[in-house]
XYZ file of C-alpha atoms in Angstrom:
269
model
C 0.000 0.000 0.000
C 1.320 3.460 -0.862
C 2.439 5.728 1.951
C 0.741 9.068 2.543
C 3.154 11.878 3.480
C 3.418 12.538 7.245
C 1.466 9.389 8.107
C 3.707 8.065 10.852
C 1.880 4.822 11.541
C 1.772 2.065 8.945
C -1.526 1.726 7.108
C -1.177 -2.067 7.127
C -1.795 -2.293 10.901
C -4.706 -0.409 12.421
C -7.434 1.229 10.362
C -6.710 4.859 9.520
C -8.980 7.815 10.203
C -9.964 10.768 8.065
C -11.580 13.193 10.482
C -12.269 16.852 11.038
C -15.019 19.403 10.528
C -17.159 19.415 7.412
C -15.974 22.904 6.472
C -13.137 25.102 7.639
C -15.013 27.684 9.705
C -11.950 29.512 11.043
C -8.396 28.979 12.238
C -9.095 28.703 15.963
C -11.717 25.992 15.586
C -9.691 24.012 13.035
C -6.643 23.995 15.305
C -8.776 23.090 18.330
C -10.289 20.090 16.556
C -6.955 19.017 15.070
C -5.217 19.151 18.451
C -7.846 16.918 20.013
C -7.797 14.483 17.084
C -4.004 14.310 17.166
C -4.003 13.570 20.894
C -6.586 10.786 20.604
C -5.134 9.086 17.541
C -1.543 9.227 18.768
C -2.527 7.521 22.012
C -4.573 4.882 20.178
C -1.986 4.478 17.394
C -4.510 5.246 14.667
C -3.102 6.979 11.580
C -4.816 10.370 11.121
C -5.568 12.447 8.052
C -7.163 15.775 9.015
C -10.191 16.627 6.886
C -11.698 20.004 6.128
C -13.438 21.441 3.078
C -12.055 24.807 2.000
C -15.279 25.445 0.091
C -18.662 23.741 -0.026
C -19.780 23.787 -3.648
C -22.709 21.377 -3.325
C -25.389 23.181 -1.309
C -29.172 22.969 -1.552
C -29.817 26.682 -1.022
C -28.071 29.777 -2.277
C -27.907 31.225 1.229
C -26.121 28.160 2.693
C -22.620 28.575 4.136
C -19.998 27.805 1.505
C -16.749 28.890 3.137
C -14.559 31.664 4.509
C -12.614 32.172 1.270
C -10.597 29.603 -0.680
C -7.083 30.828 0.009
C -7.813 31.635 3.647
C -9.213 28.157 4.310
C -6.415 26.421 2.421
C -3.818 28.339 4.447
C -5.525 27.092 7.626
C -5.290 23.508 6.375
C -1.601 24.052 5.716
C -1.141 25.449 9.224
C -2.876 22.402 10.724
C -0.504 20.137 8.800
C 2.583 22.068 9.890
C 1.488 22.518 13.509
C 0.560 18.909 14.200
C 2.621 17.155 11.506
C -0.406 15.389 10.030
C -1.491 14.983 6.399
C -4.611 16.824 5.286
C -7.410 16.182 2.810
C -9.850 18.545 1.114
C -12.329 18.199 -1.722
C -12.044 19.837 -5.122
C -14.906 20.507 -7.504
C -13.477 21.667 -10.842
C -10.345 20.779 -12.776
C -8.681 24.150 -12.259
C -8.877 23.740 -8.472
C -6.610 20.677 -8.423
C -3.253 22.410 -8.784
C -4.298 25.189 -6.402
C -5.380 22.846 -3.606
C -2.378 20.571 -4.150
C -0.122 23.407 -2.978
C -1.658 23.147 0.500
C -2.850 19.571 1.171
C -1.639 15.985 0.842
C -4.836 14.309 -0.401
C -7.291 15.624 -2.993
C -10.836 14.361 -2.567
C -13.297 13.910 -5.415
C -16.895 14.433 -4.220
C -19.335 11.582 -4.793
C -21.485 13.465 -7.293
C -18.351 14.183 -9.367
C -16.695 10.759 -9.365
C -17.393 10.241 -13.095
C -15.945 13.613 -14.154
C -12.966 12.540 -16.236
C -11.268 15.937 -16.488
C -11.476 16.397 -12.716
C -9.996 12.952 -12.007
C -7.187 13.472 -14.494
C -6.383 16.933 -13.122
C -6.201 15.516 -9.586
C -4.017 12.630 -10.770
C -1.648 14.998 -12.554
C -0.794 16.788 -9.307
C 0.906 13.646 -8.026
C -1.072 13.858 -4.786
C -3.065 11.016 -3.265
C -6.567 11.033 -4.799
C -9.519 9.987 -2.622
C -12.523 9.235 -4.829
C -15.899 9.070 -3.139
C -18.271 6.532 -4.675
C -21.316 8.152 -6.211
C -24.619 7.569 -4.443
C -25.860 6.222 -7.769
C -23.060 3.688 -8.389
C -22.102 0.192 -7.300
C -18.758 -0.519 -5.696
C -17.745 -2.648 -8.656
C -18.256 0.218 -11.118
C -15.710 2.380 -9.273
C -12.895 0.473 -10.992
C -13.321 2.816 -13.946
C -12.691 5.874 -11.777
C -9.583 4.190 -10.389
C -8.421 3.395 -13.926
C -8.704 7.050 -14.936
C -6.314 8.082 -12.176
C -3.888 5.203 -12.657
C -3.803 5.539 -16.418
C -2.927 9.212 -15.895
C 0.262 8.058 -14.170
C -0.807 8.165 -10.527
C -1.347 4.944 -8.560
C -2.049 6.689 -5.241
C -5.810 6.159 -5.078
C -8.235 5.723 -2.174
C -11.898 4.770 -2.627
C -14.556 5.925 -0.169
C -18.140 4.704 0.147
C -20.799 7.119 1.421
C -23.974 5.123 0.909
C -26.468 4.876 -1.934
C -29.580 6.909 -2.609
C -32.686 5.332 -1.122
C -35.786 7.109 -2.310
C -35.634 10.883 -2.503
C -34.464 11.839 0.974
C -32.431 9.029 2.460
C -29.354 6.868 2.000
C -28.639 3.211 2.694
C -25.273 1.456 3.064
C -24.727 -1.717 1.056
C -21.674 -3.287 2.647
C -21.081 -5.436 -0.440
C -19.565 -2.297 -1.939
C -16.511 -2.408 0.345
C -15.074 -5.768 -0.805
C -16.045 -4.928 -4.382
C -13.996 -1.717 -4.206
C -11.120 -3.496 -2.426
C -10.834 -5.738 -5.482
C -9.315 -2.743 -7.301
C -6.315 -2.895 -4.955
C -7.019 0.573 -3.560
C -7.446 1.238 0.173
C -11.158 1.452 0.968
C -12.744 3.897 3.412
C -16.255 4.067 4.852
C -17.600 7.606 5.105
C -19.631 6.981 8.219
C -21.199 10.376 8.775
C -22.174 11.265 5.199
C -23.777 7.843 4.745
C -26.199 8.881 7.493
C -27.325 12.067 5.787
C -30.941 12.644 4.833
C -30.609 14.936 1.813
C -33.206 16.871 -0.156
C -35.303 17.925 2.817
C -38.130 20.362 2.115
C -36.352 22.947 4.292
C -33.324 22.886 1.988
C -31.136 21.828 4.935
C -29.791 18.264 4.946
C -30.878 16.091 7.861
C -29.143 13.097 9.378
C -29.170 10.121 11.760
C -26.051 10.534 13.930
C -27.347 7.972 16.439
C -26.351 5.296 13.896
C -22.710 6.418 13.543
C -21.486 3.642 15.831
C -23.521 1.025 13.953
C -22.157 1.947 10.529
C -18.587 2.298 11.802
C -18.622 -1.097 13.530
C -20.025 -2.824 10.474
C -17.446 -1.203 8.186
C -14.523 -2.352 10.322
C -16.048 -5.825 10.608
C -16.158 -6.247 6.818
C -12.602 -5.035 6.316
C -12.596 -1.280 5.709
C -9.033 0.063 5.664
C -10.119 3.444 6.973
C -13.018 5.473 8.309
C -14.145 8.986 7.400
C -15.879 10.759 10.282
C -16.811 14.411 10.406
C -16.678 15.738 13.941
C -17.191 19.040 15.711
C -17.164 20.226 19.339
C -20.774 21.410 18.941
C -22.462 19.894 15.868
C -25.636 21.851 16.547
C -23.864 25.101 15.673
C -21.619 23.773 12.900
C -21.971 25.805 9.726
C -22.204 22.743 7.485
C -23.593 19.199 7.904
C -24.086 19.457 11.654
C -27.078 17.112 11.485
C -24.947 14.037 10.844
C -21.679 14.897 12.653
C -20.197 13.072 15.628
C -19.673 15.236 18.722
C -15.919 15.449 19.262
C -16.162 14.300 22.876
C -17.676 10.970 21.733
C -14.925 10.065 19.291
C -12.441 8.362 21.610
C -14.960 5.914 23.082
C -16.082 4.972 19.583
C -12.520 4.393 18.377
C -11.755 2.155 21.362
C -14.684 -0.084 20.413
C -13.599 -0.143 16.784
C -10.040 -1.122 17.665
C -11.373 -4.193 19.480
C -13.411 -5.186 16.425
C -10.411 -4.676 14.176
C -8.262 -6.888 16.395
C -10.931 -9.579 16.302
C -11.242 -9.737 12.518
C -7.649 -9.367 11.268
């Protein structure tokens, strides 16, 4: 398995964790969350990749929070990386964002709705950074091999695949755990996006809902079926988070959850 810069623990041992706020809301909060995540994961020997979106391009309503400014948010991600010596991941939305974001972060994430966008995948691949491709809510795990091929055939074999559930009716998602082994067949590390898979999109209010009470259930099942990593958005106070608070894990609940997951991992490897 390829090695992500600044990832001090081997990815072949424990599962790794992509975690952080949905969006970068400001420097103080990002550093606060990163410090807590670093402390927990170092003690539990879980490899950490700090996550934060520098801009939220996929919003239901025009008045939804989209970010504090691209360059400002990207500089905060860079500061998190330098302060705590951890790799960072952020999502990109258009081809011309790839090179810009690659100057600040270690992993470029392709949003689920955009996983078939060839130009975007190729642009991300051409940066030489690790590319994390989220599986579209409308795709099977098996079909993600074509997205992987686009990155690899562009000369970059550093690919991660992330499941975030499948559309179930108009305003819900369901997780089909068959997708994880199907995606692992590509040879790429496979991640379960626990919190986004519990979203309830397309609400009449224009604000996405969620079922955070099921975070532990989805996370346990993912580790049990062999996920290499977990993606968990977390915030000290999800109720006041500026993006996706409805499905986030409160930061003070993370350590207890990880302890349970470590025991499952030890039982199945």
